[in-house]
Coordinates of C-alpha atoms in Angstrom, one line a residue:
Chain H
M20 CA 28.3 10.3 12.8
I21 CA 27.3 6.9 14.8
S22 CA 29.3 5.0 16.6
N23 CA 30.4 1.5 15.5
D24 CA 29.7 0.0 18.0
N25 CA 26.0 0.8 17.6
K26 CA 25.2 -2.8 18.1
F27 CA 21.2 -1.7 18.1
L28 CA 21.3 -0.1 14.7
F29 CA 23.6 -3.1 13.3
K30 CA 21.1 -4.9 14.8
K31 CA 18.2 -3.5 12.8
F32 CA 19.9 -3.4 9.8
K33 CA 21.2 -7.2 9.3
E34 CA 16.8 -8.3 9.6
I35 CA 16.3 -5.6 7.2
L36 CA 18.8 -5.6 4.6
P37 CA 20.4 -9.5 5.1
E38 CA 22.1 -8.4 1.8
F39 CA 24.6 -6.1 3.2
S40 CA 27.3 -7.1 4.5
D41 CA 29.3 -5.3 7.9
E42 CA 31.6 -3.8 6.0
D43 CA 28.0 -2.2 4.0
I44 CA 26.5 -1.7 6.9
Y45 CA 28.9 0.2 9.2
S46 CA 30.2 2.2 6.1
F47 CA 26.4 3.2 5.8
L48 CA 26.0 4.1 9.7
E49 CA 28.8 6.4 8.6
I50 CA 26.9 8.6 7.2
C51 CA 23.7 8.1 8.9
T52 CA 22.5 10.2 11.9
F53 CA 20.1 8.6 14.4
K54 CA 16.8 10.3 15.2
R55 CA 13.9 9.0 17.7
L56 CA 11.0 12.0 17.1
K57 CA 7.6 13.0 18.0
N58 CA 4.1 12.7 16.4
K59 CA 3.9 15.6 13.9
A60 CA 7.9 16.8 14.1
V61 CA 8.4 18.2 10.6
I62 CA 11.1 16.6 9.5
I63 CA 11.7 18.7 5.7
E64 CA 10.2 22.1 5.6
P65 CA 8.5 23.4 2.0
N66 CA 10.5 25.9 -0.7
Q67 CA 14.2 24.3 0.6
K68 CA 16.7 22.3 -1.3
S69 CA 16.6 19.3 0.8
S70 CA 18.7 16.6 -0.1
L71 CA 18.0 14.5 2.9
V72 CA 16.5 10.9 2.8
F73 CA 14.9 8.7 5.7
F74 CA 15.5 5.4 6.3
I75 CA 12.4 4.7 8.3
L76 CA 13.1 2.3 11.0
K77 CA 9.8 2.6 13.3
G78 CA 6.6 4.7 12.4
V79 CA 5.2 6.6 9.4
I80 CA 6.4 9.6 7.3
R81 CA 3.9 11.5 5.3
G82 CA 4.7 14.1 2.7
Y83 CA 2.2 16.7 1.5
L84 CA 1.5 19.9 -0.9
T85 CA 0.4 22.8 0.8
N86 CA -2.3 23.9 -2.5
T87 CA -3.1 27.5 -3.4
D88 CA -6.4 27.4 -1.5
G89 CA -3.8 26.3 1.9
V90 CA -5.5 23.0 1.6
E91 CA -3.0 20.2 2.8
K92 CA -3.1 16.9 -0.1
S93 CA -0.7 14.1 0.8
V94 CA 1.3 12.9 -1.7
F95 CA 3.6 9.9 0.6
L96 CA 2.6 8.0 3.5
R97 CA 5.6 5.6 4.0
P98 CA 6.0 3.1 6.7
A99 CA 8.8 1.1 8.3
S100 CA 11.5 0.2 6.5
T101 CA 11.4 2.3 3.5
I102 CA 13.4 5.0 2.1
I103 CA 12.2 8.4 1.5
G104 CA 13.0 12.1 0.6
A105 CA 11.8 15.2 -1.4
P106 CA 11.9 13.5 -4.4
D107 CA 12.0 16.9 -6.1
A108 CA 14.7 17.8 -4.2
F109 CA 16.9 15.3 -3.7
L110 CA 16.8 13.6 -7.3
D111 CA 16.4 17.2 -9.4
N112 CA 18.3 19.1 -7.0
K113 CA 15.3 21.9 -7.7
I114 CA 13.7 23.5 -4.8
S115 CA 11.1 21.4 -3.4
K116 CA 7.4 22.2 -2.6
Y117 CA 6.9 19.1 -0.3
T118 CA 6.5 19.4 3.6
F119 CA 7.6 15.9 5.6
E120 CA 6.3 15.5 9.2
V121 CA 6.8 11.9 10.9
I122 CA 3.1 10.2 12.4
G123 CA 3.5 8.9 15.9
D124 CA 6.6 8.1 17.4
T125 CA 8.8 7.5 14.6
E126 CA 12.8 6.3 14.7
L127 CA 14.8 7.3 11.4
L128 CA 18.3 7.4 9.9
V129 CA 18.9 10.3 7.9
F130 CA 21.8 10.8 5.4
E131 CA 22.3 13.2 2.6
F132 CA 22.0 11.5 -0.8
S133 CA 25.3 12.9 -2.3
D134 CA 27.0 10.9 0.5
F135 CA 24.6 7.4 0.0
E136 CA 25.7 8.1 -3.7
K137 CA 29.2 8.0 -2.6
L138 CA 28.6 4.6 -1.2
T139 CA 27.2 3.0 -4.3
L140 CA 30.4 3.2 -6.6
K141 CA 31.8 1.7 -3.5
S142 CA 29.5 -1.2 -2.7
T143 CA 27.8 -3.5 -5.1
N144 CA 25.1 -4.3 -2.6
I145 CA 24.4 -0.8 -1.6
L146 CA 24.0 -0.3 -5.8
K147 CA 21.3 -2.8 -5.5
F148 CA 19.8 -1.2 -3.1
L149 CA 19.2 2.3 -4.8
L150 CA 18.2 0.3 -7.3
S151 CA 15.7 -1.5 -5.7
S152 CA 14.7 1.4 -3.8
Y153 CA 14.3 3.2 -7.7
K154 CA 12.2 0.1 -8.4
E155 CA 10.0 0.1 -5.2
M156 CA 9.3 3.8 -6.1
I157 CA 8.4 3.6 -9.5
Q158 CA 6.3 0.7 -8.3
T159 CA 4.4 2.7 -5.7
L160 CA 3.8 6.1 -8.1
L161 CA 2.9 3.9 -10.9
Y162 CA 0.0 2.1 -8.7
R163 CA -0.9 5.0 -6.9
L164 CA -1.2 7.0 -10.0
E165 CA -3.3 4.2 -11.9
S166 CA -5.7 4.2 -9.0
M167 CA -6.3 7.5 -9.2
I168 CA -7.1 7.4 -13.2
D169 CA -9.6 4.3 -12.6
K170 CA -10.6 3.3 -9.4
T171 CA -13.0 4.5 -6.9
P172 CA -12.4 6.4 -3.7
E173 CA -13.8 2.7 -2.2
Q174 CA -12.0 0.8 -4.5
R175 CA -8.8 2.6 -3.3
Y176 CA -10.0 2.4 0.8
K177 CA -10.3 -1.4 0.2
D178 CA -6.3 -1.3 -1.6
L179 CA -5.0 0.4 0.9
L180 CA -6.3 -1.7 4.1
D181 CA -4.9 -4.6 2.1
K182 CA -1.9 -3.8 0.9
R183 CA -1.0 -1.5 4.1
P184 CA -3.3 -2.2 6.9
E185 CA 0.1 -0.5 9.5
L186 CA -1.4 2.8 7.8
F187 CA -4.6 3.2 9.7
E188 CA -2.9 2.2 13.2
T189 CA -1.3 5.4 12.6
A190 CA -2.0 7.6 10.2
Y191 CA -4.5 9.9 11.0
H192 CA -8.4 9.9 9.4
K193 CA -7.6 12.8 7.5
D194 CA -4.7 12.1 6.0
I195 CA -5.3 8.8 4.9
A196 CA -8.3 10.4 2.9
S197 CA -6.3 13.6 1.7
Y198 CA -4.2 10.6 0.5
L199 CA -6.9 8.5 -1.2
G200 CA -8.2 11.7 -3.2
I201 CA -10.8 12.3 -0.7
T202 CA -12.3 14.3 1.5
P203 CA -12.8 12.9 5.1
V204 CA -16.2 13.2 5.8
S205 CA -16.5 10.8 1.8
L206 CA -14.1 8.2 3.8
S207 CA -16.2 8.1 6.9
R208 CA -19.2 7.3 4.3
I209 CA -17.0 4.9 2.6
I210 CA -16.3 3.3 6.3
S211 CA -19.8 2.9 7.6
R212 CA -21.1 1.7 4.6
R213 CA -18.5 -1.2 4.5
I214 CA -19.5 -1.3 8.2
E215 CA -22.9 -1.7 7.2
K216 CA -22.5 -4.2 4.2
K217 CA -19.8 -6.5 6.5
Y218 CA -23.4 -6.7 9.3
L219 CA -26.0 -7.5 7.1
N220 CA -23.8 -10.4 5.7
I221 CA -23.4 -11.5 9.3
L222 CA -26.9 -11.7 10.1
Chain G
M4 CA 21.4 -7.8 -33.2
I5 CA 22.6 -4.9 -35.1
S6 CA 26.0 -5.1 -37.6
N7 CA 28.3 -2.8 -36.1
D8 CA 28.7 0.1 -39.1
N9 CA 25.3 0.7 -39.0
K10 CA 26.2 4.5 -38.8
F11 CA 22.5 6.1 -38.6
L12 CA 21.9 4.7 -35.0
F13 CA 25.6 4.9 -34.2
K14 CA 25.0 9.0 -35.2
K15 CA 21.3 9.1 -33.5
F16 CA 23.3 7.7 -30.4
K17 CA 25.8 10.2 -29.7
E18 CA 23.3 12.7 -30.4
I19 CA 21.2 11.2 -27.7
L20 CA 23.9 10.0 -25.4
P21 CA 26.9 12.2 -26.2
E22 CA 28.0 11.0 -22.5
F23 CA 28.0 6.8 -24.1
S24 CA 32.0 6.1 -25.3
D25 CA 31.3 4.7 -28.3
E26 CA 32.6 1.0 -27.0
D27 CA 29.0 2.0 -24.6
I28 CA 27.3 2.5 -27.9
Y29 CA 28.5 -0.3 -29.8
S30 CA 27.6 -2.9 -26.6
F31 CA 24.2 -1.7 -26.4
L32 CA 23.2 -1.5 -29.8
E33 CA 24.6 -5.4 -30.3
I34 CA 21.4 -6.4 -27.9
C35 CA 19.1 -3.8 -29.7
T36 CA 16.8 -4.6 -32.1
F37 CA 15.5 -1.6 -34.1
K38 CA 12.5 -1.3 -35.6
R39 CA 10.5 1.1 -38.2
L40 CA 6.4 0.7 -36.8
K41 CA 3.1 1.8 -38.9
N42 CA 0.6 4.1 -36.3
K43 CA -1.2 1.6 -33.4
A44 CA 0.9 -1.3 -34.4
V45 CA 1.0 -3.0 -31.3
I46 CA 4.2 -3.5 -29.5
I47 CA 3.2 -5.2 -26.0
E48 CA 0.3 -7.1 -25.6
P49 CA -1.6 -7.5 -22.1
N50 CA -1.4 -10.2 -19.8
Q51 CA 2.3 -10.9 -20.5
K52 CA 5.0 -10.8 -19.4
S53 CA 7.1 -8.8 -21.4
S54 CA 10.6 -8.1 -20.5
L55 CA 11.3 -5.7 -23.6
V56 CA 12.1 -2.4 -23.1
F57 CA 11.9 0.7 -25.9
F58 CA 14.2 3.4 -27.0
I59 CA 12.0 5.7 -28.8
L60 CA 14.0 7.4 -31.1
K61 CA 11.0 9.3 -33.4
G62 CA 7.5 8.6 -32.8
V63 CA 4.7 8.1 -29.4
I64 CA 4.7 5.6 -27.5
R65 CA 1.7 4.9 -25.8
G66 CA 0.5 2.6 -22.7
Y67 CA -2.6 2.0 -21.2
L68 CA -5.0 -0.4 -19.3
T69 CA -8.1 -2.1 -20.3
N70 CA -10.4 -1.6 -17.4
T71 CA -13.5 -4.1 -16.3
D72 CA -15.7 -1.7 -18.3
G73 CA -13.6 -2.8 -21.4
V74 CA -12.5 1.4 -21.4
E75 CA -8.8 2.1 -22.6
K76 CA -7.2 4.5 -19.7
S77 CA -4.1 5.8 -20.9
V78 CA -1.5 6.0 -18.1
F79 CA 1.9 6.6 -20.6
L80 CA 2.4 8.7 -23.3
R81 CA 6.1 8.6 -23.9
P82 CA 8.0 11.0 -26.4
A83 CA 11.3 10.6 -28.6
S84 CA 14.8 10.0 -26.6
T85 CA 12.9 8.3 -23.6
I86 CA 12.5 4.6 -22.3
I87 CA 10.0 2.7 -21.6
G88 CA 8.6 -0.9 -20.9
A89 CA 5.7 -2.5 -19.3
P90 CA 7.0 -1.4 -15.3
D91 CA 5.2 -4.2 -13.7
A92 CA 6.7 -6.5 -16.0
F93 CA 10.3 -5.5 -16.7
L94 CA 10.4 -4.4 -13.1
D95 CA 8.7 -6.8 -10.9
N96 CA 8.7 -9.9 -13.5
K97 CA 5.5 -10.1 -13.5
I98 CA 2.1 -10.6 -15.8
S99 CA 1.9 -6.8 -17.3
K100 CA -1.6 -5.5 -17.2
Y101 CA -0.8 -3.1 -20.0
T102 CA -1.1 -2.8 -23.7
F103 CA 1.5 -0.7 -25.5
E104 CA 1.2 0.5 -29.2
V105 CA 3.0 2.8 -31.4
I106 CA 1.3 6.6 -32.3
G107 CA 2.3 7.8 -35.6
D108 CA 5.5 6.4 -37.5
T109 CA 7.8 5.5 -35.0
E110 CA 11.6 4.4 -34.7
L111 CA 12.4 2.3 -32.1
L112 CA 15.7 -0.1 -30.4
V113 CA 14.1 -2.9 -28.6
F114 CA 15.8 -4.7 -25.9
E115 CA 15.4 -7.4 -23.2
F116 CA 15.6 -5.7 -19.7
S117 CA 18.1 -8.2 -18.4
D118 CA 20.8 -7.7 -21.5
F119 CA 20.8 -4.2 -20.5
E120 CA 21.0 -4.9 -16.5
K121 CA 23.7 -6.8 -17.5
L122 CA 25.9 -4.2 -19.4
T123 CA 25.2 -1.9 -16.6
L124 CA 27.6 -3.9 -14.6
K125 CA 30.3 -3.6 -17.3
S126 CA 30.3 0.4 -18.5
T127 CA 29.9 3.3 -15.7
N128 CA 28.5 6.0 -17.9
I129 CA 25.4 2.5 -18.8
L130 CA 25.2 2.3 -15.3
K131 CA 24.5 6.3 -15.1
F132 CA 22.0 6.1 -18.0
L133 CA 19.7 3.2 -16.2
L134 CA 20.3 5.3 -13.0
S135 CA 19.1 8.7 -14.5
S136 CA 16.2 6.3 -16.8
Y137 CA 14.7 5.8 -12.8
K138 CA 14.8 9.5 -11.4
E139 CA 13.2 10.7 -14.8
M140 CA 10.8 7.8 -14.3
I141 CA 10.0 8.5 -10.6
Q142 CA 9.5 12.6 -11.5
T143 CA 7.4 12.0 -14.6
L144 CA 4.9 9.5 -12.3
L145 CA 4.9 11.9 -9.1
Y146 CA 4.2 14.8 -11.5
R147 CA 1.6 12.9 -12.7
L148 CA 0.5 11.8 -9.5
E149 CA 0.6 15.4 -8.3
S150 CA -1.6 17.0 -11.1
M151 CA -4.2 14.2 -10.4
I152 CA -5.0 14.8 -6.6
D153 CA -4.1 18.1 -7.0
K154 CA -5.5 20.5 -10.2
T155 CA -8.3 20.6 -12.5
P156 CA -8.5 19.3 -15.7
E157 CA -8.0 22.2 -18.0
Q158 CA -4.7 23.2 -15.5
R159 CA -3.4 19.4 -16.1
Y160 CA -4.5 20.4 -19.7
K161 CA -2.1 24.0 -20.1
D162 CA 0.5 21.9 -18.0
L163 CA 0.7 19.2 -20.5
L164 CA 0.5 21.4 -23.6
D165 CA 3.6 23.7 -22.0
K166 CA 5.6 20.6 -21.4
R167 CA 4.9 18.1 -24.6
P168 CA 3.9 20.4 -26.5
E169 CA 5.0 17.4 -29.4
L170 CA 2.3 15.2 -28.0
F171 CA -0.8 17.4 -29.5
E172 CA 1.4 17.1 -33.0
T173 CA 1.0 13.2 -32.5
A174 CA -1.6 11.9 -29.9
Y175 CA -4.7 11.4 -30.9
H176 CA -7.3 13.6 -28.8
K177 CA -9.3 10.5 -26.9
D178 CA -5.8 9.3 -25.8
I179 CA -4.4 13.0 -24.7
A180 CA -8.1 13.2 -22.8
S181 CA -7.2 9.8 -21.3
Y182 CA -3.7 10.8 -20.3
L183 CA -5.3 13.6 -18.6
G184 CA -8.2 11.3 -16.9
I185 CA -11.1 13.0 -18.9
T186 CA -13.4 12.8 -21.1
P187 CA -13.1 13.4 -25.2
V188 CA -15.8 15.6 -24.6
S189 CA -14.3 17.5 -21.5
L190 CA -10.7 18.1 -23.1
S191 CA -12.9 19.6 -26.7
R192 CA -14.7 22.0 -24.1
I193 CA -11.7 22.9 -22.4
I194 CA -9.8 23.9 -25.8
S195 CA -12.7 25.7 -27.1
R196 CA -12.9 27.4 -23.8
R197 CA -9.3 28.6 -24.2
I198 CA -10.1 29.4 -28.0
E199 CA -12.2 31.7 -26.7
K200 CA -10.1 33.6 -23.5
K201 CA -7.1 33.9 -26.7
Y202 CA -9.5 35.6 -29.1
L203 CA -11.0 37.9 -26.2
N204 CA -8.1 39.1 -25.6
I205 CA -6.8 39.9 -28.8
L206 CA -9.6 42.1 -29.6

């Protein structure tokens, strides 16, 4: 629970969600806990029913599966101003396979999905925010799926660099590689190849 | 527009969506057009802004991209009782890359997404149906993405066979292969290998 006079969060919300009324922001902050976390802090452990959802104010959240060979496979890399939780748990009340951790120094608002759903019944703006968050998730997942089905690793790298340059400033090389569905060595090769090409063009 | 006395559709809806009131069903049917289509009929052409959404009563819908090499890549294979449209177009008002066609003899209800969104403002049941459709899409896309990131083609085949056996009765071999991200030849090999294994176990 956050006291209503927390001006910092209120101001931040006004910037990120200008369509929210003051009342919307207060009722949203009421169900939230504010957290400042250090790099690599785990926010959802695997094999749990976690219906926690995170609104990222600063930093990046990574969600990954650990497969039967013990290899981590990054499925989510979410930047600031987006929301994320373990979808299998908060959408479907199942035990989640995912681990979620923060990358870099991170500021988050944490809330229970069921508390948030209750707010959508009271405020049209909050309902619209939920609907647009679902749409954004569908578009992001579809884009990821399309690129896994039809793009080469180099195209996927280039697309990510264009779309989400901030990830390259905060996320680790190995996490980006895993997110692109390739090994860290392949990612290094792609980057060297691109630097070479750039260099040759300049000459 | 469908006349309110269309008993066949009303009954079908009652079965598929028992949570809908009679009024909900009537107002939904008001915005729908009922279509019976033959195998391979195209329902969304590519490079259009189509905000049409399809509620599948019978049959399967396939959505595919045609890549720069002219190869069709199946991204969606949707069975009866689900909804589908070109997500880039109906969610984001963009020109869609996708072609959608029916597989087998198909019965569909077709509606404009914007008309449907208006209904969600009037009926909580219809709003809940939209929210649960979004959830279902997120879960389906996430499942597809996870399997592309972490599963072998044979595991993906087995999973699809377990989860959606009806697709194997209606969809073409080449479409299933493309949906699994493999060539038709690889799919044939996987199937032969599995038949062999089964045969050896029986002996």
